[in-house]
Coordinates of C-alpha atoms and ligand atoms in Angstrom, one line a residue:
M109 CA 190.9 110.7 61.3
H110 CA 190.5 107.2 62.8
T111 CA 191.5 104.1 61.0
L112 CA 188.6 101.6 61.0
D113 CA 190.4 99.5 63.6
E114 CA 190.8 102.5 65.9
A115 CA 187.2 103.6 65.4
D116 CA 186.0 100.2 66.2
R117 CA 188.0 100.1 69.5
Q118 CA 186.8 103.6 70.4
F119 CA 183.2 103.4 69.5
A120 CA 181.8 99.9 69.1
L121 CA 180.6 97.8 72.1
H122 CA 180.8 94.2 70.9
P123 CA 178.4 91.4 71.9
F124 CA 179.9 88.2 73.3
T125 CA 183.4 89.8 73.5
N126 CA 185.8 90.3 76.3
L127 CA 185.9 94.0 76.3
S128 CA 189.4 94.6 77.6
A129 CA 190.9 92.0 75.4
H130 CA 189.2 93.7 72.5
Q131 CA 191.0 96.9 73.3
K132 CA 194.3 95.0 73.0
Q133 CA 193.6 92.8 70.0
G134 CA 191.1 94.9 68.0
P135 CA 188.5 93.7 65.5
L136 CA 188.5 91.1 62.7
I137 CA 187.0 93.3 60.0
I138 CA 185.2 91.4 57.2
D139 CA 185.0 93.2 53.9
R140 CA 183.4 91.0 51.4
G141 CA 182.2 87.5 50.6
E142 CA 181.8 85.1 47.7
G143 CA 180.4 81.6 47.9
V144 CA 181.7 80.0 51.2
Y145 CA 184.5 82.5 51.5
V146 CA 184.9 85.9 53.2
W147 CA 187.8 88.3 52.9
D148 CA 189.1 90.4 55.8
D149 CA 190.3 94.0 55.4
Q150 CA 193.9 92.8 55.0
G151 CA 192.9 90.8 51.9
N152 CA 193.1 87.4 53.6
R153 CA 190.6 84.8 52.2
L154 CA 188.9 82.7 54.9
I155 CA 186.5 79.8 54.5
E156 CA 183.4 80.8 56.6
G157 CA 183.2 77.4 58.5
M158 CA 180.5 78.8 60.7
S159 CA 178.3 80.4 58.1
G160 CA 178.7 83.6 60.2
L161 CA 176.6 82.7 63.2
W162 CA 175.2 79.4 62.0
C163 CA 173.1 81.3 59.4
A164 CA 174.5 82.1 56.0
A165 CA 173.3 78.9 54.4
L166 CA 173.6 80.0 50.8
G167 CA 177.0 81.6 51.3
F168 CA 177.8 85.2 50.6
S169 CA 177.0 86.0 47.0
E170 CA 173.6 84.7 46.1
Q171 CA 172.3 87.1 43.5
R172 CA 168.7 85.8 43.6
L173 CA 168.5 87.1 47.2
V174 CA 170.0 90.5 46.2
D175 CA 167.5 90.8 43.3
A176 CA 164.5 89.7 45.5
A177 CA 165.4 92.4 48.1
A178 CA 165.9 95.1 45.4
K179 CA 162.6 94.3 43.7
Q180 CA 160.6 94.4 47.0
F181 CA 162.4 97.6 48.1
A182 CA 161.3 99.3 44.9
A183 CA 157.7 98.0 45.2
L184 CA 157.0 98.5 48.9
P185 CA 159.9 99.0 51.4
Y186 CA 157.8 98.8 54.5
S187 CA 154.4 97.7 55.8
H188 CA 153.3 95.7 58.8
M189 CA 150.9 93.1 60.1
F190 CA 149.2 94.8 63.0
S191 CA 145.4 95.3 63.0
H192 CA 144.6 93.1 60.0
H193 CA 147.3 94.6 57.7
S194 CA 149.3 92.2 55.5
T195 CA 151.5 92.0 52.4
A196 CA 152.0 89.5 49.7
P197 CA 155.5 88.4 50.7
A198 CA 154.4 87.9 54.3
I199 CA 151.4 85.9 53.3
E200 CA 153.3 83.8 50.8
L201 CA 156.0 83.2 53.3
S202 CA 153.6 82.2 56.1
K203 CA 151.9 79.8 53.7
R204 CA 155.1 78.2 52.6
L205 CA 156.4 77.8 56.1
V206 CA 153.2 76.2 57.4
Q207 CA 153.2 73.8 54.4
M208 CA 156.7 72.7 55.0
A209 CA 156.3 72.4 58.8
P210 CA 155.7 69.1 60.7
E211 CA 152.1 67.8 60.9
G212 CA 149.8 69.8 63.1
I213 CA 151.4 73.2 62.5
G214 CA 148.8 75.6 61.1
K215 CA 149.8 79.2 61.7
C216 CA 152.9 81.3 61.3
F217 CA 153.8 84.5 63.3
L218 CA 156.7 86.6 61.8
V219 CA 159.3 88.3 64.0
N220 CA 162.9 89.6 63.4
S221 CA 165.3 87.3 65.3
G222 CA 165.7 84.1 67.1
S223 CA 165.5 85.7 70.5
E224 CA 162.3 87.4 69.6
A225 CA 160.9 84.1 68.3
V226 CA 161.7 82.4 71.6
D227 CA 160.3 85.2 73.6
T228 CA 157.1 85.1 71.6
A229 CA 157.0 81.3 72.0
I230 CA 157.2 81.6 75.8
K231 CA 154.4 84.2 75.7
M232 CA 152.3 81.9 73.5
A233 CA 152.8 79.0 76.0
W234 CA 151.7 81.3 78.8
Y235 CA 148.8 82.8 76.8
Y236 CA 147.6 79.3 75.9
N237 CA 147.5 78.1 79.5
N238 CA 145.7 81.3 80.6
A239 CA 143.2 80.7 77.7
L240 CA 142.6 77.3 79.1
G241 CA 142.1 78.6 82.6
R242 CA 145.3 77.1 84.0
P243 CA 147.2 80.2 85.2
G244 CA 149.6 78.3 87.4
K245 CA 151.1 76.4 84.4
K246 CA 154.0 78.8 83.6
T247 CA 157.5 77.4 84.3
I248 CA 159.5 76.5 81.2
I249 CA 161.9 73.6 81.3
A250 CA 165.1 74.1 79.3
R251 CA 168.4 72.3 79.4
Q252 CA 171.8 73.1 80.7
R253 CA 174.1 74.4 77.8
A254 CA 171.0 75.3 75.8
Y255 CA 171.1 78.5 73.7
H256 CA 167.8 80.2 73.2
G257 CA 168.8 83.8 72.8
V258 CA 169.6 86.8 75.0
T259 CA 166.5 88.9 75.6
V260 CA 165.1 88.8 79.2
A261 CA 162.9 85.8 78.7
A262 CA 164.9 83.9 76.1
G263 CA 168.1 84.6 78.0
S264 CA 166.5 83.1 81.1
L265 CA 166.1 79.8 79.2
T266 CA 169.7 79.8 77.8
G267 CA 171.6 77.4 80.0
L268 CA 175.1 79.1 79.8
P269 CA 176.4 81.0 82.7
Y270 CA 178.1 83.7 80.7
V271 CA 174.7 84.7 79.2
Q272 CA 173.1 85.0 82.6
D273 CA 175.8 86.1 85.0
G274 CA 175.7 89.8 85.7
F275 CA 172.4 90.3 83.9
D276 CA 170.1 89.1 86.8
L277 CA 168.9 86.2 84.7
P278 CA 166.9 84.0 84.9
A279 CA 164.1 86.4 85.3
I280 CA 161.2 84.1 84.5
P281 CA 160.4 80.7 86.1
V282 CA 162.7 78.1 84.5
I283 CA 164.1 74.7 85.4
H284 CA 167.3 73.6 83.7
V285 CA 167.5 69.8 83.3
E286 CA 170.5 67.7 82.2
T287 CA 172.2 68.1 78.9
P288 CA 172.1 65.0 76.7
H289 CA 175.8 64.5 75.9
A290 CA 176.8 60.8 75.9
Y291 CA 180.5 61.4 75.7
R292 CA 180.6 63.3 78.9
F293 CA 177.6 62.1 80.9
A294 CA 176.6 58.6 79.9
E295 CA 177.7 55.9 82.3
P296 CA 180.6 53.7 81.1
G297 CA 179.0 51.0 78.9
E298 CA 175.6 52.6 79.0
S299 CA 173.8 52.3 75.6
D300 CA 172.2 55.3 74.0
Q301 CA 168.7 53.9 74.7
A302 CA 169.5 53.3 78.3
Y303 CA 171.0 56.8 78.7
S304 CA 168.0 58.3 77.0
T305 CA 165.7 56.4 79.4
R306 CA 167.7 57.7 82.4
L307 CA 167.4 61.3 81.1
A308 CA 163.7 61.0 80.5
D309 CA 163.1 59.4 83.9
S310 CA 165.1 62.2 85.5
L311 CA 163.0 64.8 83.6
E312 CA 159.8 63.1 84.8
R313 CA 161.0 63.1 88.4
Q314 CA 161.7 66.9 88.2
I315 CA 158.3 67.5 86.6
I316 CA 156.6 65.6 89.4
E317 CA 158.7 67.3 92.1
A318 CA 157.8 70.8 90.7
G319 CA 154.2 69.8 90.0
A320 CA 153.1 69.3 86.4
D321 CA 150.4 71.9 87.0
T322 CA 153.2 74.6 87.3
I323 CA 154.9 73.7 84.0
A324 CA 153.9 75.2 80.7
A325 CA 156.5 73.9 78.2
F326 CA 159.7 72.1 77.5
I327 CA 162.0 73.8 75.0
A328 CA 164.8 72.1 73.1
E329 CA 167.1 72.6 70.2
P330 CA 167.0 69.3 68.2
V331 CA 170.8 69.6 68.1
M332 CA 172.2 72.0 70.7
G333 CA 174.3 74.4 68.7
A334 CA 176.0 77.2 70.7
G335 CA 176.4 74.9 73.7
G336 CA 178.9 72.8 71.7
V337 CA 177.0 70.9 69.0
L338 CA 175.5 68.3 71.2
I339 CA 173.6 65.6 69.3
P340 CA 170.9 63.7 71.2
P341 CA 171.4 60.0 71.9
D342 CA 169.1 57.6 70.1
G343 CA 165.7 57.5 71.6
Y344 CA 166.1 60.7 73.6
F345 CA 163.3 62.8 72.0
E346 CA 160.9 59.9 71.7
K347 CA 161.2 59.2 75.4
V348 CA 161.1 62.9 76.4
Q349 CA 158.0 63.5 74.3
A350 CA 156.2 60.5 76.0
V351 CA 156.9 62.2 79.4
L352 CA 155.7 65.6 78.3
K353 CA 152.5 64.1 76.9
R354 CA 151.8 62.3 80.1
H355 CA 152.0 65.6 82.0
D356 CA 150.3 67.8 79.4
I357 CA 153.4 70.0 78.8
L358 CA 154.0 71.7 75.5
F359 CA 157.0 71.0 73.3
I360 CA 158.7 74.1 71.9
A361 CA 161.3 73.1 69.3
D362 CA 163.9 75.8 68.9
E363 CA 164.8 75.3 65.2
V364 CA 166.8 78.6 65.0
I365 CA 170.0 76.6 64.0
C366 CA 168.6 73.3 62.8
G367 CA 165.8 74.7 60.6
F368 CA 166.2 74.6 56.8
G369 CA 168.4 71.6 56.1
R370 CA 171.2 71.9 58.6
T371 CA 170.6 68.3 59.8
G372 CA 169.8 67.0 56.3
N373 CA 166.0 67.5 56.5
A374 CA 163.9 70.6 56.4
W375 CA 163.7 70.6 60.2
G376 CA 165.6 69.0 63.1
C377 CA 162.1 67.9 64.2
D378 CA 162.0 65.7 61.0
T379 CA 165.5 64.2 61.7
Y380 CA 164.6 63.3 65.3
G381 CA 160.8 62.5 65.1
I382 CA 159.7 65.5 67.1
K383 CA 156.1 66.6 66.9
P384 CA 156.2 70.2 68.3
D385 CA 153.4 72.4 69.6
I386 CA 155.5 75.5 68.8
M387 CA 158.5 76.0 66.6
T388 CA 160.9 78.9 66.5
S389 CA 163.1 79.6 63.5
A390 CA 165.3 82.4 62.2
K391 CA 168.9 82.5 60.8
Q392 CA 168.8 80.2 57.7
L393 CA 165.2 81.3 57.1
S394 CA 166.6 84.1 55.0
S395 CA 170.1 82.6 54.7
A396 CA 170.9 85.5 57.0
Y397 CA 170.7 88.1 54.2
L398 CA 168.1 90.1 56.3
P399 CA 166.9 89.7 59.8
I400 CA 163.7 87.6 60.1
G401 CA 162.3 84.9 62.4
A402 CA 159.1 82.9 62.6
V403 CA 157.1 81.2 65.3
L404 CA 155.0 78.3 64.0
V405 CA 152.1 77.0 66.1
T406 CA 149.6 74.1 65.9
D407 CA 146.0 74.6 65.0
A408 CA 145.1 73.5 68.5
L409 CA 147.1 76.4 70.1
Y410 CA 145.8 78.8 67.5
D411 CA 142.2 77.8 68.3
A412 CA 142.7 78.5 72.0
F413 CA 144.4 81.9 71.2
S414 CA 141.5 82.8 68.9
Q415 CA 138.8 82.1 71.5
Y416 CA 140.8 84.0 74.1
T417 CA 141.1 87.1 72.0
D418 CA 137.3 87.2 71.8
K419 CA 137.5 87.8 75.5
L420 CA 140.7 90.0 75.7
G421 CA 140.1 92.0 72.5
V422 CA 143.3 91.4 70.5
F423 CA 146.3 89.0 70.4
G424 CA 148.3 91.7 72.1
T425 CA 151.9 91.0 70.9
G426 CA 153.9 91.9 67.8
N427 CA 156.8 94.0 66.6
T428 CA 157.0 96.9 64.2
Y429 CA 159.1 95.0 61.8
G430 CA 157.5 91.6 62.2
G431 CA 156.7 90.4 58.6
H432 CA 158.8 93.2 57.1
P433 CA 158.0 92.9 53.4
V434 CA 161.7 93.0 52.2
S435 CA 162.8 90.4 54.8
A436 CA 159.8 88.3 53.9
A437 CA 160.6 88.5 50.2
V438 CA 164.2 87.5 50.8
A439 CA 163.1 84.6 53.0
L440 CA 160.6 83.5 50.5
E441 CA 163.3 83.5 47.7
T442 CA 165.6 81.6 50.1
L443 CA 163.0 78.9 50.5
R444 CA 162.6 78.7 46.7
I445 CA 166.3 78.3 46.2
Y446 CA 166.4 75.5 48.8
E447 CA 163.8 73.8 46.8
D448 CA 165.0 74.6 43.2
D449 CA 168.6 73.6 44.0
D450 CA 167.6 70.7 46.3
I451 CA 169.8 72.1 49.0
F452 CA 168.6 69.7 51.7
G453 CA 169.3 66.8 49.4
Q454 CA 172.8 68.3 48.8
V455 CA 173.3 68.4 52.6
R456 CA 172.4 64.7 52.8
S457 CA 174.8 63.8 50.0
R458 CA 177.7 65.8 51.4
A459 CA 177.1 64.7 55.0
P460 CA 179.0 61.4 54.8
H461 CA 182.1 63.1 53.6
F462 CA 181.8 65.8 56.2
S463 CA 181.3 63.1 58.9
E464 CA 184.2 61.1 57.6
R465 CA 186.6 64.1 57.8
I466 CA 185.4 64.9 61.3
Q467 CA 185.7 61.3 62.5
A468 CA 189.3 61.1 61.1
L469 CA 190.2 63.9 63.6
Q470 CA 189.5 61.3 66.3
N471 CA 193.1 60.1 65.7
H472 CA 194.5 63.5 66.6
P473 CA 196.1 63.5 70.1
L474 CA 194.1 66.5 71.2
V475 CA 190.7 65.2 70.1
G476 CA 188.6 63.3 72.6
N477 CA 185.3 63.2 70.8
T478 CA 183.9 63.9 67.3
R479 CA 180.3 64.3 66.3
S480 CA 178.2 65.5 63.4
V481 CA 174.8 65.3 61.7
G482 CA 174.1 66.8 58.3
L483 CA 176.5 69.7 57.9
I484 CA 176.9 70.6 61.6
G485 CA 179.6 69.1 63.8
A486 CA 182.2 69.5 66.5
V487 CA 185.4 68.1 68.0
E488 CA 185.9 68.1 71.7
L489 CA 189.5 68.8 72.8
V490 CA 191.0 67.0 75.8
A491 CA 194.4 66.9 77.6
D492 CA 194.1 63.1 78.0
K493 CA 192.0 61.0 75.7
D494 CA 191.8 57.9 78.0
S495 CA 190.6 59.7 81.1
K496 CA 188.8 62.4 79.1
T497 CA 190.6 65.0 81.3
S498 CA 190.1 68.5 80.1
F499 CA 192.7 71.2 79.7
P500 CA 192.7 73.8 82.5
A501 CA 190.0 76.4 81.7
A502 CA 192.6 79.2 81.7
D503 CA 194.3 77.5 78.7
K504 CA 191.3 78.3 76.6
I505 CA 192.3 75.4 74.4
A506 CA 189.4 75.7 71.9
V507 CA 190.0 79.4 71.6
Q508 CA 193.7 78.7 70.7
A509 CA 192.5 76.2 68.1
M510 CA 190.0 78.8 66.7
L511 CA 192.7 81.4 66.3
A512 CA 195.2 78.9 64.9
A513 CA 192.5 77.9 62.3
R514 CA 192.2 81.5 61.2
K515 CA 195.9 81.6 60.4
H516 CA 195.2 78.6 58.1
G517 CA 192.4 80.4 56.3
L518 CA 189.4 79.1 58.2
I519 CA 186.8 80.6 60.5
V520 CA 185.5 78.1 63.1
R521 CA 184.1 78.6 66.6
A522 CA 185.2 77.8 70.1
A523 CA 182.2 76.5 72.0
P524 CA 181.6 75.5 75.7
G525 CA 183.2 72.3 76.8
D526 CA 186.4 72.9 74.8
A527 CA 184.5 72.1 71.6
L528 CA 185.5 73.4 68.2
A529 CA 182.3 73.8 66.2
F530 CA 181.8 73.6 62.4
C531 CA 178.7 74.8 60.6
P532 CA 179.6 75.7 57.0
P533 CA 177.3 77.1 54.3
L534 CA 175.0 74.4 53.0
I535 CA 176.4 75.0 49.5
I536 CA 179.9 73.8 50.5
N537 CA 181.4 71.2 48.1
D538 CA 183.6 68.2 48.9
E539 CA 186.8 69.9 47.9
Q540 CA 186.0 72.8 50.2
I541 CA 185.1 70.4 53.0
D542 CA 188.6 68.9 52.5
D543 CA 190.2 72.3 52.6
M544 CA 188.3 73.1 55.8
F545 CA 189.4 70.0 57.6
D546 CA 193.0 70.2 56.3
A547 CA 193.0 73.6 57.9
V548 CA 191.6 72.2 61.2
T549 CA 194.2 69.5 61.2
D550 CA 197.0 72.1 60.7
A551 CA 195.5 74.3 63.4
L552 CA 195.3 71.4 65.9
N553 CA 198.9 70.5 65.1
D554 CA 199.9 74.1 65.9
V555 CA 198.0 74.0 69.2
L556 CA 199.5 70.6 70.1
K557 CA 203.0 72.0 69.5
A558 CA 202.3 75.1 71.6
N559 CA 200.9 73.0 74.4
S560 CA 203.2 70.0 74.2
T561 CA 204.2 70.1 77.8
A562 CA 200.6 69.7 78.9
V563 CA 199.8 66.5 76.9
Ligands
PMP237 N1 167.9 79.9 69.5 C1 168.9 79.3 69.0 C2 168.9 77.8 69.0 C3 170.0 80.0 68.6 O1 171.1 79.3 68.2 C4 170.0 81.4 68.6 C5 171.2 82.2 68.2 N2 172.4 81.6 68.1 C6 168.9 82.0 69.2 C7 167.8 81.3 69.5 C8 168.8 83.5 69.2 O2 168.8 84.1 68.0 P1 169.2 85.6 67.7 O3 170.6 85.8 68.0 O4 168.7 85.9 66.3 O5 168.4 86.4 68.7

């Protein structure tokens, strides 16, 4: 007989895990959850300061979602959306998503995950340009440190070396442009607006150099999540959209993390004045209780698809479980809870306290930069605050902080650029926010002590 720990090491191949380190340290086995808390198999209670993977918006014990799933399982556990088939939950969900989406969005295509949503969005951008008789317009512009998923096309857009190295990615035509991150990359004394202008000018130069007639779309997370919670400087998206418009390039907003209240509004697009041609969403769409994603497109794109299918026969893409009725029923109930409980309003009212507690960490000797919007944020750890000098990569300083936080009852995440990321369930209250940042402070003090010769 294996213990669970032994069986995990022997049989499970873990994503985004150093495989040999896993053999030594073994798994963190999570047993159960309630509200914003989870318990490991040793009985330790942890605040889930990352909502799992930026997704469990309503925490871990929302009975309405359990009931919605049970009801739909009993009525119809499976159907699909191929060849004119549909179900009530998939229809109702599509309607609700389109109605809450930014102006211009008219149709919803249901998938199972963020990566699938992004892959589908890329295919749609290609299909659109083929429909318009512009087959050369295929390259996608993404940004360094972007995270758009791991499948062959989506993983090609992700701008993180550890997602691409060893997997022969990128495998589709992509250009990675600069990351908007003022703390690291703005010139000394450069205003947000001036920095945004510089980034938009640079984007335009790269478009002209490649040829606008080769570029299909620009893809961006409104706030970059897995790349380290990078919040765009003022004016950035306004200036970028003007460039894209001039060159007839589609805007794909990857709302997989920002969607459904994370930044204080329904969409990151609402927070940053983005008018997307295509939107991808997943994660908080079902509060993560079941896998589901959605791709939302404008009527203009849909009309082009529709005419093209008259020529090609069918819109030849889709997945067996796209629009799965149980996932759709749970997503629909999630959206109802967001509305009934004014969850996005709650995010707006908790955000100032969250931001205050993050900003207070600026006084800590290890913290070079703090940033947040809504209920997502990060601190960036440095060896020297004045010169912004980083710790040696081998120190894995953010990983040290992440592990120290766990000892103080908190799950947070080490992100690229020595960032420690926070993305708690949207139902977190002020007292729990305090507990969370008290634990972060204790963890940073532990790390400071352990690395005291380096600072
Ligand atoms: N896009 C963004 C912005 C994401 O954060 C993620 C997942 N972290 C994805 C796409 C991919 O989603 P999934 O893991 O569901 O494939």
